[in-house]
Every structure is written in structure tokens, then in C-alpha cells.
CSV table of C-alpha atoms in Angstrom, one decimal:
chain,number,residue,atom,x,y,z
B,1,UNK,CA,28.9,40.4,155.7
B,2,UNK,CA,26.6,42.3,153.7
B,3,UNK,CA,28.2,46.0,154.6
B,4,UNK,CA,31.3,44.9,153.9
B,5,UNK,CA,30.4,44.0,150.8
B,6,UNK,CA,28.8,46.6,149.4
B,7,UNK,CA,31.4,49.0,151.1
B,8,UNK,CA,34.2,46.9,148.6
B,9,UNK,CA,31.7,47.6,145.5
B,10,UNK,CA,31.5,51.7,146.6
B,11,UNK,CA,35.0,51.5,146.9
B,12,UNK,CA,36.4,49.3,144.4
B,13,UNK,CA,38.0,51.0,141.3
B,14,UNK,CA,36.0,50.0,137.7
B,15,UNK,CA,37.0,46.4,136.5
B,16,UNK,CA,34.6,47.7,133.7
B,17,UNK,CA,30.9,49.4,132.8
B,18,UNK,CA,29.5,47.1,134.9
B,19,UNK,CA,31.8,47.7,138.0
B,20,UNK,CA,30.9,51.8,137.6
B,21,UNK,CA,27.4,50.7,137.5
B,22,UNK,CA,27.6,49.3,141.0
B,23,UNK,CA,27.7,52.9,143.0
B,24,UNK,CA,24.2,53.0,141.7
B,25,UNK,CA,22.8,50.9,144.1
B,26,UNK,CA,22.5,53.1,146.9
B,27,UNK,CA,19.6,55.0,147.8
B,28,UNK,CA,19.2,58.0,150.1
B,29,UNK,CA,16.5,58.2,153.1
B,30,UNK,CA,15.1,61.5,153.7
B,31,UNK,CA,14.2,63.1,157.3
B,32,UNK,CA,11.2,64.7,157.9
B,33,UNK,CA,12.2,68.3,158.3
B,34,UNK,CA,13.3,71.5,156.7
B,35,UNK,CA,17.0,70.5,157.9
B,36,UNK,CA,17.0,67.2,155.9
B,37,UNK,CA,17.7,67.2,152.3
B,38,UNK,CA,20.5,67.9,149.5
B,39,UNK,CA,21.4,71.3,148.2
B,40,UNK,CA,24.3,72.0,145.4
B,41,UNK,CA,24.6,74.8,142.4
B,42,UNK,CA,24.5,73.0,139.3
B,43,UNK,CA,27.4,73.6,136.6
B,44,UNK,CA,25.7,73.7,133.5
B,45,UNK,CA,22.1,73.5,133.2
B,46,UNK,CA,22.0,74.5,130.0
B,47,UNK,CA,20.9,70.7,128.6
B,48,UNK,CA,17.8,71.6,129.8
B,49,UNK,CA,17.0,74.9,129.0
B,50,UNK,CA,14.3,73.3,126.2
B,51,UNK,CA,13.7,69.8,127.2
B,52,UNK,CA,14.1,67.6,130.2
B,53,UNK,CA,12.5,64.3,131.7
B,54,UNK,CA,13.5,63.8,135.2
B,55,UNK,CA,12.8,60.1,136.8
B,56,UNK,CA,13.2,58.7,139.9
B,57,UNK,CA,12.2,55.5,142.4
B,58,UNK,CA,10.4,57.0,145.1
B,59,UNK,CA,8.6,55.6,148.8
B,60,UNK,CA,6.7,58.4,150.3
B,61,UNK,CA,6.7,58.1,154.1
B,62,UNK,CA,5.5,61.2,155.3
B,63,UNK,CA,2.1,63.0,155.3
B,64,UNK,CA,3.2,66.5,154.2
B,65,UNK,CA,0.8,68.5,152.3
B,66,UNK,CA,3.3,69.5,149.7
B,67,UNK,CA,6.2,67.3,149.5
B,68,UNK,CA,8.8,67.8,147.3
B,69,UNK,CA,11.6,65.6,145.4
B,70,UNK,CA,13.4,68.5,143.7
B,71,UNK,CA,13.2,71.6,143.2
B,72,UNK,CA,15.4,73.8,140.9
B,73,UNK,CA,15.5,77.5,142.3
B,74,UNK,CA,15.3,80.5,142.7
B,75,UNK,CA,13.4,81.2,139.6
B,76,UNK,CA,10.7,77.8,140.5
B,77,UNK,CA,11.7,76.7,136.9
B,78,UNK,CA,11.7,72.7,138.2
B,79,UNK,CA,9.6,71.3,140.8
B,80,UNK,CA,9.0,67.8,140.8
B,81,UNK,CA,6.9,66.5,143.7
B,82,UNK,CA,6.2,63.5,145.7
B,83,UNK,CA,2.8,63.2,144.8
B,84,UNK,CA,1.9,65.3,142.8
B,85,UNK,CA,0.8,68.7,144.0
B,86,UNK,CA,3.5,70.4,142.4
B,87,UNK,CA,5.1,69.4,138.6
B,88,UNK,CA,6.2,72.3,137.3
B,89,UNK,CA,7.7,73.9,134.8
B,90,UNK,CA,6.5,77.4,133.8
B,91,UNK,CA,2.7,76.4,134.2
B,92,UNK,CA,1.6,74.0,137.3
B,93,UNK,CA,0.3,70.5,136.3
B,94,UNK,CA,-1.2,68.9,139.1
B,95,UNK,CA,-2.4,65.2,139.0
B,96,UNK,CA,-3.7,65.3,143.4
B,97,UNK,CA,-4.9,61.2,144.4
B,98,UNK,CA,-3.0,59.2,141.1
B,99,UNK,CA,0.3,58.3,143.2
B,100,UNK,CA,0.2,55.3,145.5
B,101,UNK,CA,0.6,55.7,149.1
B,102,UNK,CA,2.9,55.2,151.5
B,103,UNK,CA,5.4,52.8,151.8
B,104,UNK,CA,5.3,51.4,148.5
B,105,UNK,CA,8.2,52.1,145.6
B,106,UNK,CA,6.8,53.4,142.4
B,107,UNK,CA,8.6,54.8,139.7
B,108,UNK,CA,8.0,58.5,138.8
B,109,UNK,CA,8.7,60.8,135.7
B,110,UNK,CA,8.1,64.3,134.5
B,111,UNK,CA,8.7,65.1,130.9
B,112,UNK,CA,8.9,69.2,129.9
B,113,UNK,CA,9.6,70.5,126.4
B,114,UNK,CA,9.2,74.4,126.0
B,115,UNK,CA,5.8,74.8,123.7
B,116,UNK,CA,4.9,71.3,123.8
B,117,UNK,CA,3.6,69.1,127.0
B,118,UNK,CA,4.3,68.4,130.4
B,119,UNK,CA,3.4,65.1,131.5
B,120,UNK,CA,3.8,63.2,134.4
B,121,UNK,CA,4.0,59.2,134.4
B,122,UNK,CA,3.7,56.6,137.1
B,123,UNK,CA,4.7,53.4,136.8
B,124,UNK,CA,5.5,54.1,133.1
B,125,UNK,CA,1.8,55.5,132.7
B,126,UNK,CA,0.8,59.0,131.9
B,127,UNK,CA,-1.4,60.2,134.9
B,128,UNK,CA,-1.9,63.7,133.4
B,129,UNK,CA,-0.7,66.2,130.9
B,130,UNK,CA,-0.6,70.1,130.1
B,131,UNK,CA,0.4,72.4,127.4
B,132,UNK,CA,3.9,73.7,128.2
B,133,UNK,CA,5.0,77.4,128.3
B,134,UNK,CA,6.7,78.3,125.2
B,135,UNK,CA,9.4,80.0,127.7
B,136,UNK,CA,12.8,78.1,127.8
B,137,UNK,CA,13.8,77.6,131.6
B,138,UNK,CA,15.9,80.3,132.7
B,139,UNK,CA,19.5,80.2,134.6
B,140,UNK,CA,21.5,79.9,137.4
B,141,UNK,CA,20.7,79.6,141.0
B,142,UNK,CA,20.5,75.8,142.6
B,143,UNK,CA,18.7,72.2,143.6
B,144,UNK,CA,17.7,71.1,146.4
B,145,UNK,CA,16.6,68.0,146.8
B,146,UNK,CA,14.1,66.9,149.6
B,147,UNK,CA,12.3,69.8,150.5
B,148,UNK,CA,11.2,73.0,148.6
B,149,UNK,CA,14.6,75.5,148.5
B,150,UNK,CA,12.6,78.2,150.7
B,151,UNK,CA,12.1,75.5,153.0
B,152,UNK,CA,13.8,77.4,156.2
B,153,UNK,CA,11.6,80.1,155.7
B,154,UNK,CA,8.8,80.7,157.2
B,155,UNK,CA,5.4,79.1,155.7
B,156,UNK,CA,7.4,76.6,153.9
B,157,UNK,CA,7.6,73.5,156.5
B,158,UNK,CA,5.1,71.6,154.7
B,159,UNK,CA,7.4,71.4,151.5
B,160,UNK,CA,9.5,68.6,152.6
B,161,UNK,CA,9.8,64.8,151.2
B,162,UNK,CA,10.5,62.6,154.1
B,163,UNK,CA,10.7,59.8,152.0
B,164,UNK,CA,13.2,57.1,150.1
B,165,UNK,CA,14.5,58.4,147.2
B,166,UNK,CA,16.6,56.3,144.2
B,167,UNK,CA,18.1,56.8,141.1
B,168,UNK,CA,17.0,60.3,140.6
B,169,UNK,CA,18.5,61.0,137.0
B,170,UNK,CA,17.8,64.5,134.5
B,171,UNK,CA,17.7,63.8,131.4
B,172,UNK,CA,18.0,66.4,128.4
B,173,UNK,CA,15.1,65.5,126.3
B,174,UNK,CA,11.4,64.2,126.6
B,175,UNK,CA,11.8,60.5,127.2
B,176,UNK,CA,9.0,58.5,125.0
B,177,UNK,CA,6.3,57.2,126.7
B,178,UNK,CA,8.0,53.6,125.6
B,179,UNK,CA,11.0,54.8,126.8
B,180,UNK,CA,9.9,55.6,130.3
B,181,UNK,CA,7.3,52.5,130.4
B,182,UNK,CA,10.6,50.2,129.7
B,183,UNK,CA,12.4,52.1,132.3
B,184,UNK,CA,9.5,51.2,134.7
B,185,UNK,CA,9.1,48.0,133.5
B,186,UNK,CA,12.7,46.7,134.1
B,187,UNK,CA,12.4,47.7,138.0
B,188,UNK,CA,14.4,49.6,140.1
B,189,UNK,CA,17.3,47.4,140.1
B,190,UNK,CA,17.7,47.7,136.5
B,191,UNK,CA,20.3,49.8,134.8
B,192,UNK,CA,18.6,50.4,132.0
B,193,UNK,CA,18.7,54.4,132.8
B,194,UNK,CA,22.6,54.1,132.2
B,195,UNK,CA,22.1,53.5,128.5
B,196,UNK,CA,20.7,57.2,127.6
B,197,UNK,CA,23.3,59.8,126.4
B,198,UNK,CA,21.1,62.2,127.8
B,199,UNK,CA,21.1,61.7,131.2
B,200,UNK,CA,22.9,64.5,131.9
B,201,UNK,CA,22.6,64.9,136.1
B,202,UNK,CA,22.7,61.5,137.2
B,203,UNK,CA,22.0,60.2,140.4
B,204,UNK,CA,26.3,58.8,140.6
B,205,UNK,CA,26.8,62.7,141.2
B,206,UNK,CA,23.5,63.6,143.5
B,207,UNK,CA,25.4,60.7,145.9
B,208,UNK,CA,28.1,62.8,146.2
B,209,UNK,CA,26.8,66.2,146.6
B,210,UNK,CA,26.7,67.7,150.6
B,211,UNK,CA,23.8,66.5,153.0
B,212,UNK,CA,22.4,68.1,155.5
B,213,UNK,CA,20.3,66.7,158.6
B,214,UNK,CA,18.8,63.3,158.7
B,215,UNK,CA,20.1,62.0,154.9
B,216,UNK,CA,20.8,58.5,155.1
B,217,UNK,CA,22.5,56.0,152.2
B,218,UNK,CA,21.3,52.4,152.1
B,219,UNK,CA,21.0,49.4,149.4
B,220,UNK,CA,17.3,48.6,149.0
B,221,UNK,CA,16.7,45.4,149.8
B,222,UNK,CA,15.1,44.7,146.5
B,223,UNK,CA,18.4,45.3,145.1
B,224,UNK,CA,20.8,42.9,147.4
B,225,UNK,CA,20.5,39.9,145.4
B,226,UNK,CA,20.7,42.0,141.6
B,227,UNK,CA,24.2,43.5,143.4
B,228,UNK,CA,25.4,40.2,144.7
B,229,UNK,CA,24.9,38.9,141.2
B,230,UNK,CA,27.0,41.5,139.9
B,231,UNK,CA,29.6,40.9,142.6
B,232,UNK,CA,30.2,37.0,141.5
B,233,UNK,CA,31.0,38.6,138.5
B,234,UNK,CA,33.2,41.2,139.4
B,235,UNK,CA,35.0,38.7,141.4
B,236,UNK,CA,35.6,36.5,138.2
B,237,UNK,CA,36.9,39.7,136.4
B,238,UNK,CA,39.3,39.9,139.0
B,239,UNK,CA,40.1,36.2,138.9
B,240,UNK,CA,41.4,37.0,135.5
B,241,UNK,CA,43.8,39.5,136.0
């Protein structure tokens, strides 16, 4: 019952904002190898040549030593990691033994602006923080999302994610630390991400971007009853048609 279900919310065509916001709910599961992740060449990164926060839920279920969530190559200008041994953009800000451990969803956020800060946040609170290059991010190339986008090459197998990974949105400004803290605050179910003009690479478009290897969709389970709640009342929109 519950596949079908959420196969006719994938599927169904928008009744309204709150029907599009339903192809939100799946998440993406993460294999623990250099085969398993997402890779795609951005069309305009330019939003975010002088500003971005990226956010995402994450459960880390693997013990790599530097796992990665995403990383924008080839020039290194974005790599946001999985717990923390790599967040950077232009100079390294490492916060090693502030994430939780395995198993566990937290919510993660790294802010950027080009000759301000860099700070990282978990669970909407600032875990550490660094003076930013006054360099704007440079150009081109792509993301990859799971491992490190060297990953096939040799010396890079330990920059993989092998974890869950949901509602990974880029947005093109610094987020206040309110803003992320009531993005945390309203859980993972929430859509409260949907409201910012400035996402910019939202996580509706990651879903549809090629896989490779072990990268599997599912509904959290945290989520079922928030979605069938928004069923009951898609089904009442479509009562009154």
C-alpha cells in the first residue's frame, strides 16, 4: 500500500504548491564505494560565484576517513563533507569530533561568502568558523555527489559518503544563523527550505540527475505520516475538481 502511494504522489501532476512539494520526500541511500554516487555538469553556477549556503539531512553510515557529501570540481572550489574533515571553499575549515555518529539524521549547513566567513552549522548551531578567501569561486567543470570527483583515481577511495542523504539544496547567499536554526528546527519533513528564492540547485533536480552504482531512492520513515497528511489533502483537491 505504501509504494503505491507514494509512486501516485512521484507521479501525479501538481494539483498545486503543495502537490510539487511532494517529490521532496525522497531521499537517496549511498553505497560505500567509489562506483556509488551522483555526477552532473551544472548549468549556471554563477549564483554562487560570491555567496552560497549549502544544507542538507544527512545519516552517516560508513567509517571512511574522509567522506564526502559534495564536491564541486575540478578546481576544489566546494567540498562539503560528511563530518567535517573537509568544508571548503578557497581555505579548509575543519570542525573533526562536532558531528554525531552514525546512524542518527542531523541536519548540516555550510555558509561561504568571498571575504567574509565560512561556517559550518549542525543542528542549526555554528560548530566552527573561518575567514573566507576574498577570491570569488571560479567556473565550470562538475558535482558529484557522494564521493570526492577523483574518487576512481588512485589514493582517493577513502573519499566516499556511504551514507543517507536528503534534501540537499544550494542556496545563493549566506543563510542567517536564524534562518538555518528555523530550517533545523522545523525537521526534516518540513518544507520550509521551499520558501527561499535563493535556492538555486534544489534537491527536486539532484533526484533527477544520472546515478551510478549502489544509489538508492526511499521515503524516510520519519516522513510517511507528514506525506500521508498531505495526500488526504491532495485527495480532497481532487474531490473538487
Amino acid at each position: 500500500m505504501v509504494p503505491f502511494i507514494f509512486a501516485l504522489i512521484y507521479c501525479m501532476p501538481s494539483l498545486s504548491s503543495a502537490a510539487g512539494e511532494e517529490k521532496t520526500f525522497l531521499a537517496l541511500s549511498f553505497g560505500k564505494t567509489t562506483e556509488d554516487y551522483i555526477q552532473f555538469t551544472p548549468s549556471d553556477m554563477s549564483p554562487f560565484q560570491s555567496s552560497f549556503t549549502g544544507c542538507a539531512w544527512i545519516k552517516r553510515q560508513h567509517d571512511a576517513p574522509n567522506p564526502m557529501i559534495l564536491h564541486f570540481h575540478p578546481y576544489d572550489e566546494i567540498i562539503m563533507g560528511s563530518n567535517g574533515y573537509w568544508n571548503q571553499a578557497k581555505i579548509n575549515l575543519q570542525v573533526r569530533g562536532r558531528f554525531p555518529g552514525k546512524n542518527v539524521w542531523f541536519h548540516y549547513c555550510l555558509s561561504w561568502s568571498a571575504g567574509g566567513e565560512q561556517k559550518v552549522y549542525i543542528n542549526g548551531e555554528v560548530v566552527g568558523s573561518k575567514s573566507a578567501s576574498s577570491s570569488n569561486l571560479r567556473m565550470g567543470g562538475h558535482i558529484s555527489i557522494g564521493m570526492n570527483a577523483r574518487g576512481k583515481s588512485t589514493g582517493y577511495s577513502d573519499y566516499v559518503f556511504g551514507g543517507q542523504l536528503f534534501k540537499l539544496n544550494l542556496f545563493s547567499e549566506v543563510l542567517s544563523s536564524s534562518e538555518i536554526r528555523q530550517m533545523s528546527e522545523a525537521g526534516m519533513c518540513s518544507s520550509i527550505e521551499m520558501e527561499h528564492e535563493t535556492r538555486k540547485l534544489k534537491w527536486e533536480r539532484i533526484l533527477t540527475e544520472p546515478r551510478y552504482g549502489n544509489v538508492v531512492e526511499f521515503v524516510p520513515e520519519e516522513c510517511i505520516s507528514y506525506v500521508m497528511a498531505k495526500l488526504d489533502k491532495m485527495m480532497s483537491l481532487l474531490k473538487e475538481i
